[in-house]
Short mmCIF file of C-alpha atoms and ligand atoms in Angstrom, two decimals:
data_model
loop_
_atom_site.label_atom_id
_atom_site.label_comp_id
_atom_site.label_asym_id
_atom_site.label_seq_id
_atom_site.Cartn_x
_atom_site.Cartn_y
_atom_site.Cartn_z
CA VAL A 30 0.00 0.00 0.00
CA GLY A 31 1.28 3.40 -0.90
CA GLN A 32 4.08 1.81 -2.90
CA GLN A 33 4.89 3.57 -6.12
CA ILE A 34 3.91 1.82 -9.36
CA SER A 35 6.07 2.66 -12.36
CA ASP A 36 4.66 2.67 -15.86
CA VAL A 37 7.30 0.25 -17.12
CA ALA A 38 10.01 -1.93 -15.57
CA VAL A 39 12.92 -2.93 -17.79
CA LEU A 40 14.62 -6.19 -16.74
CA GLY A 41 18.23 -6.14 -18.02
CA LEU A 42 19.96 -2.90 -19.05
CA GLY A 43 22.34 -4.29 -21.67
CA GLY A 44 22.22 -3.55 -25.38
CA MET A 45 18.47 -3.85 -25.85
CA GLY A 46 17.25 -2.85 -22.39
CA SER A 47 19.23 0.41 -22.24
CA SER A 48 17.68 1.41 -25.55
CA ALA A 49 14.16 0.48 -24.43
CA ALA A 50 14.60 2.50 -21.22
CA TYR A 51 15.67 5.51 -23.28
CA HIS A 52 12.74 5.34 -25.70
CA LEU A 53 10.23 4.90 -22.89
CA ALA A 54 11.62 7.72 -20.76
CA ARG A 55 11.82 9.99 -23.79
CA ARG A 56 8.14 9.36 -24.38
CA GLY A 57 7.36 10.54 -20.86
CA LYS A 58 6.85 7.16 -19.18
CA SER A 59 8.05 6.51 -15.63
CA VAL A 60 10.68 3.78 -15.95
CA VAL A 61 12.47 1.60 -13.44
CA GLY A 62 15.45 -0.29 -14.88
CA LEU A 63 16.90 -3.35 -13.11
CA GLU A 64 20.39 -4.63 -13.92
CA GLN A 65 22.33 -7.32 -12.05
CA PHE A 66 25.75 -5.88 -12.94
CA THR A 67 27.04 -2.37 -13.75
CA ALA A 68 26.39 -0.07 -16.72
CA ALA A 69 28.12 -1.41 -19.88
CA HIS A 70 29.66 -4.39 -18.01
CA ASP A 71 31.62 -7.20 -19.70
CA ARG A 72 29.72 -10.31 -18.53
CA GLY A 73 26.97 -10.51 -21.13
CA SER A 74 26.71 -9.97 -24.87
CA SER A 75 27.35 -6.27 -25.47
CA HIS A 76 31.00 -5.62 -24.60
CA GLY A 77 34.25 -5.65 -26.59
CA GLN A 78 34.32 -2.07 -27.91
CA SER A 79 32.99 -2.66 -31.41
CA ARG A 80 30.40 -4.50 -33.50
CA VAL A 81 29.94 -4.84 -37.25
CA ILE A 82 27.05 -2.77 -38.63
CA ARG A 83 25.84 -3.24 -42.23
CA GLN A 84 22.73 -2.80 -44.36
CA ALA A 85 22.97 -5.36 -47.21
CA TYR A 86 21.82 -7.99 -44.76
CA SER A 87 22.84 -11.56 -45.60
CA GLU A 88 20.47 -12.94 -42.93
CA GLY A 89 17.49 -11.80 -44.99
CA PRO A 90 16.03 -8.79 -46.84
CA ASN A 91 13.26 -8.43 -44.20
CA TYR A 92 15.87 -7.00 -41.84
CA VAL A 93 16.69 -4.08 -44.14
CA PRO A 94 13.85 -1.69 -43.18
CA LEU A 95 14.75 -2.25 -39.53
CA ILE A 96 18.44 -1.65 -40.08
CA ARG A 97 17.68 1.55 -42.01
CA ARG A 98 15.69 2.84 -39.05
CA ALA A 99 18.44 1.65 -36.71
CA TYR A 100 21.01 3.78 -38.59
CA GLU A 101 18.73 6.82 -38.33
CA LEU A 102 18.33 6.33 -34.60
CA TRP A 103 22.08 5.76 -34.06
CA HIS A 104 22.89 8.99 -35.87
CA GLU A 105 20.25 10.80 -33.83
CA LEU A 106 21.68 9.37 -30.60
CA GLU A 107 25.15 10.46 -31.68
CA GLN A 108 23.91 14.02 -32.14
CA THR A 109 21.94 14.12 -28.91
CA SER A 110 24.76 12.66 -26.82
CA GLY A 111 27.64 14.36 -28.60
CA VAL A 112 29.63 11.09 -28.47
CA GLU A 113 31.07 9.18 -31.45
CA LEU A 114 29.01 5.97 -31.59
CA LEU A 115 29.78 4.51 -34.99
CA ARG A 116 32.28 4.76 -37.79
CA LEU A 117 31.44 3.74 -41.33
CA THR A 118 34.62 2.16 -42.66
CA GLY A 119 33.07 0.18 -45.51
CA GLY A 120 32.50 -3.56 -45.28
CA LEU A 121 33.46 -6.67 -47.26
CA MET A 122 31.26 -9.75 -47.36
CA ILE A 123 33.65 -12.38 -48.70
CA GLY A 124 33.24 -15.97 -49.91
CA ALA A 125 32.24 -18.14 -52.83
CA GLU A 126 29.66 -16.44 -55.02
CA GLU A 127 26.85 -18.76 -53.92
CA CYS A 128 27.59 -18.81 -50.15
CA TRP A 129 24.99 -17.22 -47.84
CA ILE A 130 27.27 -14.36 -46.85
CA VAL A 131 27.91 -13.09 -50.39
CA HIS A 132 24.70 -14.27 -52.02
CA GLY A 133 22.48 -13.25 -49.07
CA SER A 134 23.98 -9.75 -49.01
CA LEU A 135 23.44 -9.40 -52.73
CA ILE A 136 19.77 -10.39 -52.45
CA SER A 137 19.21 -7.74 -49.77
CA ALA A 138 21.18 -5.08 -51.65
CA ARG A 139 19.16 -5.66 -54.84
CA ALA A 140 15.79 -5.97 -53.10
CA HIS A 141 16.29 -2.64 -51.30
CA ASP A 142 18.39 -0.78 -53.81
CA LEU A 143 21.36 -0.45 -51.47
CA PRO A 144 24.61 0.92 -52.93
CA HIS A 145 27.13 -1.90 -53.28
CA GLU A 146 29.95 -3.18 -55.46
CA LEU A 147 30.67 -6.76 -56.47
CA LEU A 148 34.40 -7.45 -56.50
CA SER A 149 35.90 -10.30 -58.53
CA SER A 150 38.69 -12.32 -56.93
CA ALA A 151 41.26 -10.34 -58.91
CA GLU A 152 39.78 -6.97 -57.94
CA LEU A 153 39.43 -7.99 -54.28
CA GLN A 154 43.07 -9.16 -54.25
CA ARG A 155 44.27 -5.96 -55.90
CA ARG A 156 42.45 -3.68 -53.46
CA PHE A 157 43.25 -5.73 -50.35
CA PRO A 158 46.63 -7.39 -50.92
CA MET A 159 46.81 -8.52 -47.27
CA LEU A 160 43.94 -11.00 -47.84
CA ARG A 161 44.58 -14.51 -49.25
CA VAL A 162 41.61 -14.38 -51.53
CA GLY A 163 41.95 -17.57 -53.60
CA SER A 164 38.86 -17.90 -55.78
CA ASP A 165 36.57 -16.00 -53.37
CA VAL A 166 34.68 -12.88 -54.39
CA ALA A 167 33.19 -10.09 -52.28
CA LEU A 168 30.35 -7.66 -51.95
CA PHE A 169 31.63 -4.27 -50.79
CA GLU A 170 29.24 -1.96 -48.98
CA GLU A 171 30.41 1.56 -48.28
CA ARG A 172 27.82 2.19 -45.54
CA ALA A 173 28.97 -0.76 -43.43
CA GLY A 174 31.31 -0.18 -40.51
CA ALA A 175 31.74 -0.36 -36.77
CA ILE A 176 29.43 0.58 -33.90
CA PHE A 177 30.67 1.03 -30.33
CA PRO A 178 28.34 -0.88 -27.98
CA GLU A 179 29.57 0.32 -24.57
CA ALA A 180 29.43 3.94 -25.70
CA CYS A 181 25.91 3.39 -27.06
CA ILE A 182 24.70 1.75 -23.85
CA LEU A 183 26.11 4.57 -21.73
CA ALA A 184 24.53 7.17 -24.02
CA HIS A 185 21.13 5.43 -23.86
CA LEU A 186 21.32 5.08 -20.06
CA ASP A 187 22.50 8.62 -19.51
CA LEU A 188 19.70 10.09 -21.61
CA ALA A 189 17.12 7.75 -20.05
CA ALA A 190 18.18 8.98 -16.59
CA ARG A 191 18.03 12.59 -17.74
CA HIS A 192 14.43 11.93 -18.82
CA GLY A 193 13.71 10.67 -15.31
CA ALA A 194 14.29 6.91 -15.51
CA GLU A 195 15.33 5.29 -12.24
CA LEU A 196 18.16 2.85 -12.99
CA ARG A 197 19.14 0.30 -10.36
CA PHE A 198 22.43 -1.54 -10.84
CA GLY A 199 23.74 -4.50 -8.85
CA THR A 200 20.12 -5.63 -8.64
CA ARG A 201 19.40 -9.18 -9.71
CA VAL A 202 15.79 -10.07 -10.48
CA GLU A 203 14.87 -13.41 -8.94
CA ALA A 204 11.31 -13.73 -10.22
CA TRP A 205 8.42 -11.85 -11.78
CA ARG A 206 4.71 -12.53 -11.89
CA PRO A 207 1.71 -11.02 -13.61
CA VAL A 208 -0.85 -9.30 -11.39
CA ASP A 209 -4.17 -7.65 -12.29
CA ASP A 210 -2.84 -4.21 -13.01
CA GLY A 211 0.62 -5.17 -14.22
CA VAL A 212 3.57 -7.11 -12.87
CA GLU A 213 5.38 -7.72 -9.62
CA ILE A 214 9.11 -8.24 -9.74
CA VAL A 215 11.20 -9.62 -6.92
CA ALA A 216 14.74 -8.28 -6.83
CA ASP A 217 17.11 -8.50 -3.87
CA GLY A 218 14.24 -9.51 -1.62
CA ARG A 219 12.19 -6.41 -2.49
CA THR A 220 9.12 -6.17 -4.67
CA VAL A 221 8.98 -3.73 -7.55
CA ARG A 222 5.62 -2.98 -9.15
CA ALA A 223 4.97 -1.75 -12.67
CA ARG A 224 2.12 -1.65 -15.17
CA ARG A 225 4.29 -3.16 -17.90
CA LEU A 226 7.43 -5.27 -18.01
CA ILE A 227 10.05 -5.32 -20.75
CA LEU A 228 12.25 -8.36 -20.50
CA THR A 229 15.66 -7.92 -22.13
CA ALA A 230 17.84 -10.34 -20.18
CA GLY A 231 20.14 -11.52 -22.99
CA ALA A 232 21.75 -14.90 -22.27
CA TRP A 233 19.77 -15.14 -19.00
CA ALA A 234 16.36 -14.85 -20.69
CA GLY A 235 15.51 -18.56 -20.94
CA PRO A 236 14.95 -19.33 -17.21
CA LEU A 237 13.05 -16.04 -16.70
CA LEU A 238 10.63 -17.20 -19.40
CA ALA A 239 10.65 -20.88 -18.48
CA GLU A 240 6.93 -21.38 -19.05
CA LEU A 241 7.34 -20.43 -22.73
CA GLY A 242 9.93 -23.16 -23.30
CA LEU A 243 11.79 -21.03 -25.84
CA PRO A 244 14.75 -22.82 -27.43
CA LEU A 245 17.32 -20.17 -26.44
CA GLN A 246 20.89 -21.41 -26.30
CA PRO A 247 23.72 -19.31 -24.85
CA GLU A 248 26.92 -19.86 -26.82
CA ARG A 249 30.43 -18.86 -25.77
CA ASN A 250 32.41 -16.86 -28.35
CA VAL A 251 35.85 -15.31 -28.15
CA ILE A 252 37.16 -12.06 -29.61
CA PHE A 253 40.85 -11.28 -30.12
CA TRP A 254 42.70 -8.03 -30.74
CA MET A 255 45.72 -8.73 -32.94
CA GLN A 256 48.89 -6.81 -33.51
CA PRO A 257 49.66 -6.99 -37.26
CA VAL A 258 53.01 -8.59 -38.12
CA THR A 259 53.87 -5.84 -40.59
CA LYS A 260 52.25 -2.84 -42.24
CA THR A 261 50.24 -1.84 -39.19
CA ALA A 262 48.94 1.23 -41.02
CA ALA A 263 47.29 -0.94 -43.67
CA PHE A 264 44.85 -2.19 -41.02
CA GLY A 265 43.78 1.22 -39.74
CA ALA A 266 40.17 2.40 -39.96
CA GLY A 267 40.85 4.72 -42.90
CA ARG A 268 42.10 1.87 -45.09
CA PHE A 269 40.87 -1.47 -43.85
CA PRO A 270 37.13 -2.27 -43.83
CA VAL A 271 35.08 -4.50 -41.54
CA PHE A 272 34.67 -7.94 -43.07
CA ILE A 273 32.86 -11.27 -42.72
CA TRP A 274 34.47 -14.16 -44.58
CA HIS A 275 32.59 -17.38 -45.30
CA HIS A 276 34.41 -20.72 -45.11
CA PRO A 277 33.15 -23.96 -46.63
CA THR A 278 33.93 -26.11 -43.55
CA GLU A 279 34.80 -23.76 -40.65
CA PRO A 280 32.91 -20.96 -38.87
CA PRO A 281 33.13 -17.63 -40.71
CA LEU A 282 36.02 -15.32 -39.77
CA TYR A 283 35.09 -11.68 -39.15
CA GLY A 284 37.09 -8.62 -38.24
CA LEU A 285 37.17 -4.87 -37.69
CA PRO A 286 40.01 -2.44 -38.41
CA ASP A 287 42.16 -0.90 -35.71
CA LEU A 288 39.73 1.83 -34.64
CA HIS A 289 41.31 3.46 -31.60
CA GLY A 290 44.83 2.01 -31.56
CA GLU A 291 43.72 -1.12 -29.70
CA GLY A 292 44.66 -3.63 -32.42
CA VAL A 293 42.65 -5.38 -35.14
CA LYS A 294 39.67 -7.23 -33.72
CA VAL A 295 38.91 -10.71 -35.10
CA GLY A 296 36.64 -13.60 -34.18
CA LEU A 297 35.01 -16.76 -35.46
CA HIS A 298 31.22 -16.44 -35.86
CA HIS A 299 29.51 -19.28 -33.90
CA SER A 300 32.01 -21.37 -31.96
CA GLY A 301 29.36 -24.00 -31.26
CA VAL A 302 30.18 -24.23 -27.52
CA THR A 303 27.09 -24.00 -25.29
CA VAL A 304 27.65 -22.23 -21.97
CA ASP A 305 25.90 -21.44 -18.69
CA PRO A 306 25.84 -17.63 -18.46
CA ASP A 307 26.64 -17.84 -14.73
CA GLY A 308 29.34 -20.45 -15.31
CA SER A 309 33.08 -20.06 -15.13
CA ARG A 310 34.22 -20.32 -18.77
CA HIS A 311 34.92 -16.63 -18.94
CA GLY A 312 38.61 -16.78 -19.77
CA THR A 313 40.03 -17.76 -23.16
CA ASP A 314 41.97 -21.01 -23.44
CA ALA A 315 44.55 -22.67 -25.68
CA ALA A 316 41.96 -24.16 -28.05
CA ASP A 317 40.55 -20.68 -28.75
CA VAL A 318 44.00 -19.41 -29.66
CA VAL A 319 44.72 -22.39 -31.93
CA ALA A 320 41.42 -21.88 -33.80
CA ILE A 321 41.88 -18.17 -34.48
CA ARG A 322 45.56 -18.54 -35.43
CA ARG A 323 44.75 -21.32 -37.89
CA SER A 324 42.11 -19.17 -39.55
CA LEU A 325 44.37 -16.10 -39.72
CA ASP A 326 47.27 -18.14 -41.02
CA GLU A 327 45.12 -19.39 -43.87
CA ARG A 328 43.48 -16.07 -44.76
CA ILE A 329 45.24 -12.99 -43.35
CA PRO A 330 48.72 -14.09 -42.25
CA ALA A 331 49.79 -10.47 -41.74
CA LEU A 332 47.35 -10.33 -38.80
CA ASN A 333 48.74 -13.40 -37.07
CA GLY A 334 51.03 -11.44 -34.74
CA ASP A 335 50.88 -10.90 -30.98
CA ILE A 336 47.52 -11.14 -29.24
CA ARG A 337 47.05 -7.81 -27.50
CA ALA A 338 43.83 -8.70 -25.71
CA SER A 339 40.93 -11.14 -25.77
CA THR A 340 37.53 -11.51 -24.19
CA VAL A 341 34.65 -13.97 -23.99
CA CYS A 342 31.16 -12.87 -25.01
CA MET A 343 27.89 -14.78 -25.31
CA TYR A 344 25.48 -15.24 -28.18
CA THR A 345 21.93 -16.35 -27.39
CA ASN A 346 20.97 -18.56 -30.31
CA THR A 347 17.60 -19.57 -31.66
CA PRO A 348 17.29 -22.62 -33.96
CA ASP A 349 16.80 -20.42 -37.06
CA ASP A 350 19.12 -17.57 -35.95
CA HIS A 351 16.27 -15.05 -36.12
CA PHE A 352 15.41 -12.87 -33.12
CA VAL A 353 12.51 -13.35 -30.70
CA ILE A 354 10.54 -10.11 -30.22
CA GLY A 355 6.93 -9.59 -29.19
CA LEU A 356 4.32 -9.56 -26.47
CA HIS A 357 4.21 -12.49 -24.06
CA PRO A 358 1.43 -14.75 -25.43
CA ALA A 359 -0.21 -15.28 -22.02
CA HIS A 360 0.56 -11.90 -20.42
CA PRO A 361 0.21 -8.94 -22.81
CA GLN A 362 1.58 -6.58 -20.14
CA VAL A 363 4.99 -8.17 -20.83
CA ALA A 364 7.10 -7.50 -23.94
CA LEU A 365 10.30 -9.42 -24.59
CA ALA A 366 13.31 -9.36 -26.88
CA ALA A 367 15.84 -12.18 -26.86
CA GLY A 368 17.62 -14.74 -29.01
CA PHE A 369 19.70 -12.25 -30.99
CA SER A 370 21.89 -15.11 -32.24
CA GLY A 371 25.12 -13.17 -32.47
CA HIS A 372 23.92 -10.46 -34.85
CA GLY A 373 21.66 -8.23 -32.78
CA TYR A 374 23.65 -5.26 -31.56
CA LYS A 375 23.36 -3.14 -34.70
CA PHE A 376 19.55 -3.26 -34.24
CA ALA A 377 19.52 -2.23 -30.56
CA SER A 378 18.38 1.32 -31.32
CA VAL A 379 15.31 0.23 -33.27
CA VAL A 380 14.59 -2.74 -30.99
CA GLY A 381 14.29 -0.28 -28.10
CA GLU A 382 11.84 1.78 -30.12
CA ILE A 383 9.84 -1.36 -30.99
CA LEU A 384 9.72 -2.49 -27.34
CA ALA A 385 8.58 0.95 -26.20
CA GLY A 386 5.76 0.77 -28.76
CA LEU A 387 4.77 -2.73 -27.61
CA ALA A 388 4.71 -1.62 -23.98
CA ILE A 389 2.85 1.65 -24.56
CA GLU A 390 0.51 0.95 -27.50
CA GLY A 391 0.61 -2.84 -27.51
CA SER A 392 1.85 -2.74 -31.11
CA THR A 393 4.60 -1.48 -33.39
CA PRO A 394 4.52 -0.06 -36.92
CA TYR A 395 7.55 -2.21 -37.84
CA SER A 396 7.22 -5.64 -39.33
CA ILE A 397 8.34 -8.16 -36.69
CA GLU A 398 6.48 -11.28 -37.91
CA GLN A 399 9.69 -13.18 -38.56
CA PHE A 400 10.58 -12.79 -34.86
CA ALA A 401 7.29 -14.35 -33.65
CA ILE A 402 7.52 -16.02 -30.25
CA GLY A 403 5.25 -18.90 -31.29
CA ARG A 404 7.18 -20.01 -34.36
CA PHE A 405 9.17 -22.74 -32.61
CA GLU A 406 6.13 -24.60 -31.27
CA ALA A 407 4.44 -24.48 -34.64
CA GLY A 408 7.47 -26.15 -36.19
CA VAL A 409 7.77 -23.24 -38.60
CA ALA A 410 11.38 -22.49 -37.71
CA ARG A 411 13.94 -24.39 -39.71
CA PRO A 412 17.22 -25.23 -38.05
CA GLY A 413 20.50 -23.78 -39.33
CA PRO A 414 23.56 -26.05 -39.42
CA LEU A 415 25.61 -25.25 -36.32
CA GLY A 416 28.71 -23.29 -37.13
CA LEU A 417 27.63 -22.63 -40.70
CA ARG A 418 24.45 -20.82 -40.01
CA GLY A 419 22.68 -18.72 -42.55
CA PRO A 420 19.25 -18.03 -43.92
CA GLN A 421 17.54 -21.29 -44.76
CA GLU A 422 15.92 -21.17 -48.14
C1 LIG B 518 31.67 -12.06 -29.73
C2 LIG B 518 30.44 -11.35 -30.18
C3 LIG B 518 30.44 -10.69 -31.40
C4 LIG B 518 29.29 -10.06 -31.87
N1 LIG B 518 29.34 -9.37 -33.06
C5 LIG B 518 28.26 -8.68 -33.47
C6 LIG B 518 28.35 -7.83 -34.60
O1 LIG B 518 29.41 -7.70 -35.22
N2 LIG B 518 27.24 -7.13 -34.97
C7 LIG B 518 26.06 -7.23 -34.28
O2 LIG B 518 25.09 -6.56 -34.66
N3 LIG B 518 25.95 -8.01 -33.20
C8 LIG B 518 27.03 -8.74 -32.77
N4 LIG B 518 26.94 -9.52 -31.65
C9 LIG B 518 25.64 -9.74 -31.01
C10 LIG B 518 25.18 -8.60 -30.15
O3 LIG B 518 26.27 -8.07 -29.43
C11 LIG B 518 24.07 -9.12 -29.23
O4 LIG B 518 23.02 -9.62 -30.05
C12 LIG B 518 23.51 -8.04 -28.33
O5 LIG B 518 24.55 -7.40 -27.64
C13 LIG B 518 22.51 -8.65 -27.34
O6 LIG B 518 22.04 -7.65 -26.45
P1 LIG B 518 21.09 -8.03 -25.23
O7 LIG B 518 20.58 -6.77 -24.69
O8 LIG B 518 20.12 -9.08 -25.66
O9 LIG B 518 22.08 -8.75 -24.17
P2 LIG B 518 22.99 -8.05 -23.04
O10 LIG B 518 23.62 -6.85 -23.57
O11 LIG B 518 23.85 -9.12 -22.46
O12 LIG B 518 21.93 -7.55 -21.96
C14 LIG B 518 21.22 -8.40 -21.10
C15 LIG B 518 21.32 -7.77 -19.71
O13 LIG B 518 20.39 -8.36 -18.83
C16 LIG B 518 21.00 -8.43 -17.55
N5 LIG B 518 20.29 -9.44 -16.78
C17 LIG B 518 20.08 -10.72 -17.13
N6 LIG B 518 19.39 -11.38 -16.18
C18 LIG B 518 19.14 -10.49 -15.20
C19 LIG B 518 18.47 -10.58 -13.94
N7 LIG B 518 17.91 -11.71 -13.53
N8 LIG B 518 18.39 -9.47 -13.18
C20 LIG B 518 18.97 -8.29 -13.59
N9 LIG B 518 19.63 -8.17 -14.76
C21 LIG B 518 19.71 -9.25 -15.57
C22 LIG B 518 22.43 -8.81 -17.88
O14 LIG B 518 23.32 -8.56 -16.82
C23 LIG B 518 22.69 -7.94 -19.10
O15 LIG B 518 23.21 -6.69 -18.75
C24 LIG B 518 28.09 -10.13 -31.13
C25 LIG B 518 28.09 -10.76 -29.89
C26 LIG B 518 29.25 -11.35 -29.41
C27 LIG B 518 29.20 -12.05 -28.09
#
C-alpha cells in the first residue's frame, strides 16, 4: 500500500534494455530499470568495444527496413549525446559467389536498392593485398562499418536517466509474476511494481521465461585483438574495412580495423560451444587461440602477430538464428526481446523503439512477424547447421 507503481520496468539494461529505457523515458513514461551488474559491463553480450554494422543484410532482406531505421536512430543518438558511436569504414562480405554471406547480401542489396559493389577475386586481391583471396569474391558496402556498444549503452542510459528513468544496478531479479494491473518483480528480496514489463535479459532470458519453453541457447564466443606482423597502417580504420568471410567447412572469420589504436579485432562467428551464463568459462583457453591462429594463417597471415587482448562474449541462439521479439502470449503486459543469435547489436536502437511501442501501445509499426515467439512450437522455424548458419531457403 502506498508503494509507487512505475509505468514500465525494464529487466536487463544491456544492449536492448538500455535502448528500451531511453525510448520509454523519452516518451514521458516513468521507468524503473533493473540490472544485475554495472552499466556497460563485460559479462553478457554487449562488450568488446565494437560491432559490425551493415545494411545489405545476408540474414534476410526483411531486416533491411529495420536496419535503415536503426542507422537513423544511431545517428540521432550520436547528435543528442555528442559522443562518437559509430564509424562507417566500408565492409566486405567475402566468400564463394553462392555462399549465404555473399549471395544473401546481394539479395538484400538488390531488393532494397542499397549501394554496393561486387568485387571479382582479382579486384578484391588488388584492393586488399593482405587477404589470401583464392577464388573468393566479395560484396563491398560503403555504408557498413563499426558501432561502439559500450558507448551506445552509456549514451542510452544517460539520456534515459536525464528523462527521469530510475536505474538500479547491482540488482538481480529473482522472479516476476503477472498481477491484475501489471507485474510484480522480486529483486534482492524487495518487490517492484509496474504496469508493464520489458524483459531484455540476454543470455539469462531462458529461465526467466521458463513457461514459454523457448529454445534459447547461450553460446560462448571469443574475440581477439591482434597486432599486425607488418604494415600496421594498412589495417587502420581509414584503409581497412570491416569484413565477414565465409568458409566452406569452418565458422566464418570476421574482423574490424584498428579503430582506436587497440589492435585489429577478429573472431570466429559461432564457436558451437554452449555455456551457462553464470558459469566459469569466462577466460580464453589454448583451443581458442589455436582456432583463431589457424584461420588467420590461412586467410590474413599479416594479422597473425601478438595477441594484444581477448575476451569472452555470449550469443543467445535460436534454432533459425532469427530474433525473438513480441508480447508475451499469455501476459500482454509483458514484452520481450531475446535470441539475438550473435547479430543483434546493430539493431539495438530500433529494438528499443519497438519495445517501447509494444509496452505503450501494444503494437509497433515495424514488421516483426519473422521474430514471432510462437514459431518454434508451430514447427515453422527451420534449423540452421551449427557453425555454418545462414538463412535457410
Ligand atoms: C563475440 C560477439 C560478437 C558479436 N558481433 C556482433 C556484430 O558484429 N554485430 C552485431 O550486430 N551483433 C554482434 N553480436 C551480437 C550482439 O552483441 C548481441 O546480439 C547483443 O549485444 C545482445 O544484447 P542483449 O541486450 O540481448 O544482451 P545483453 O547486452 O547481455 O543484456 C542483457 C542484460 O540483462 C541483464 N540481466 C540478465 N538477467 C538479469 C536478472 N535476472 N536481473 C537483472 N539483470 C539481468 C544482464 O546482466 C545484461 O546486462 C556479437 C556478440 C558477441 C558475443
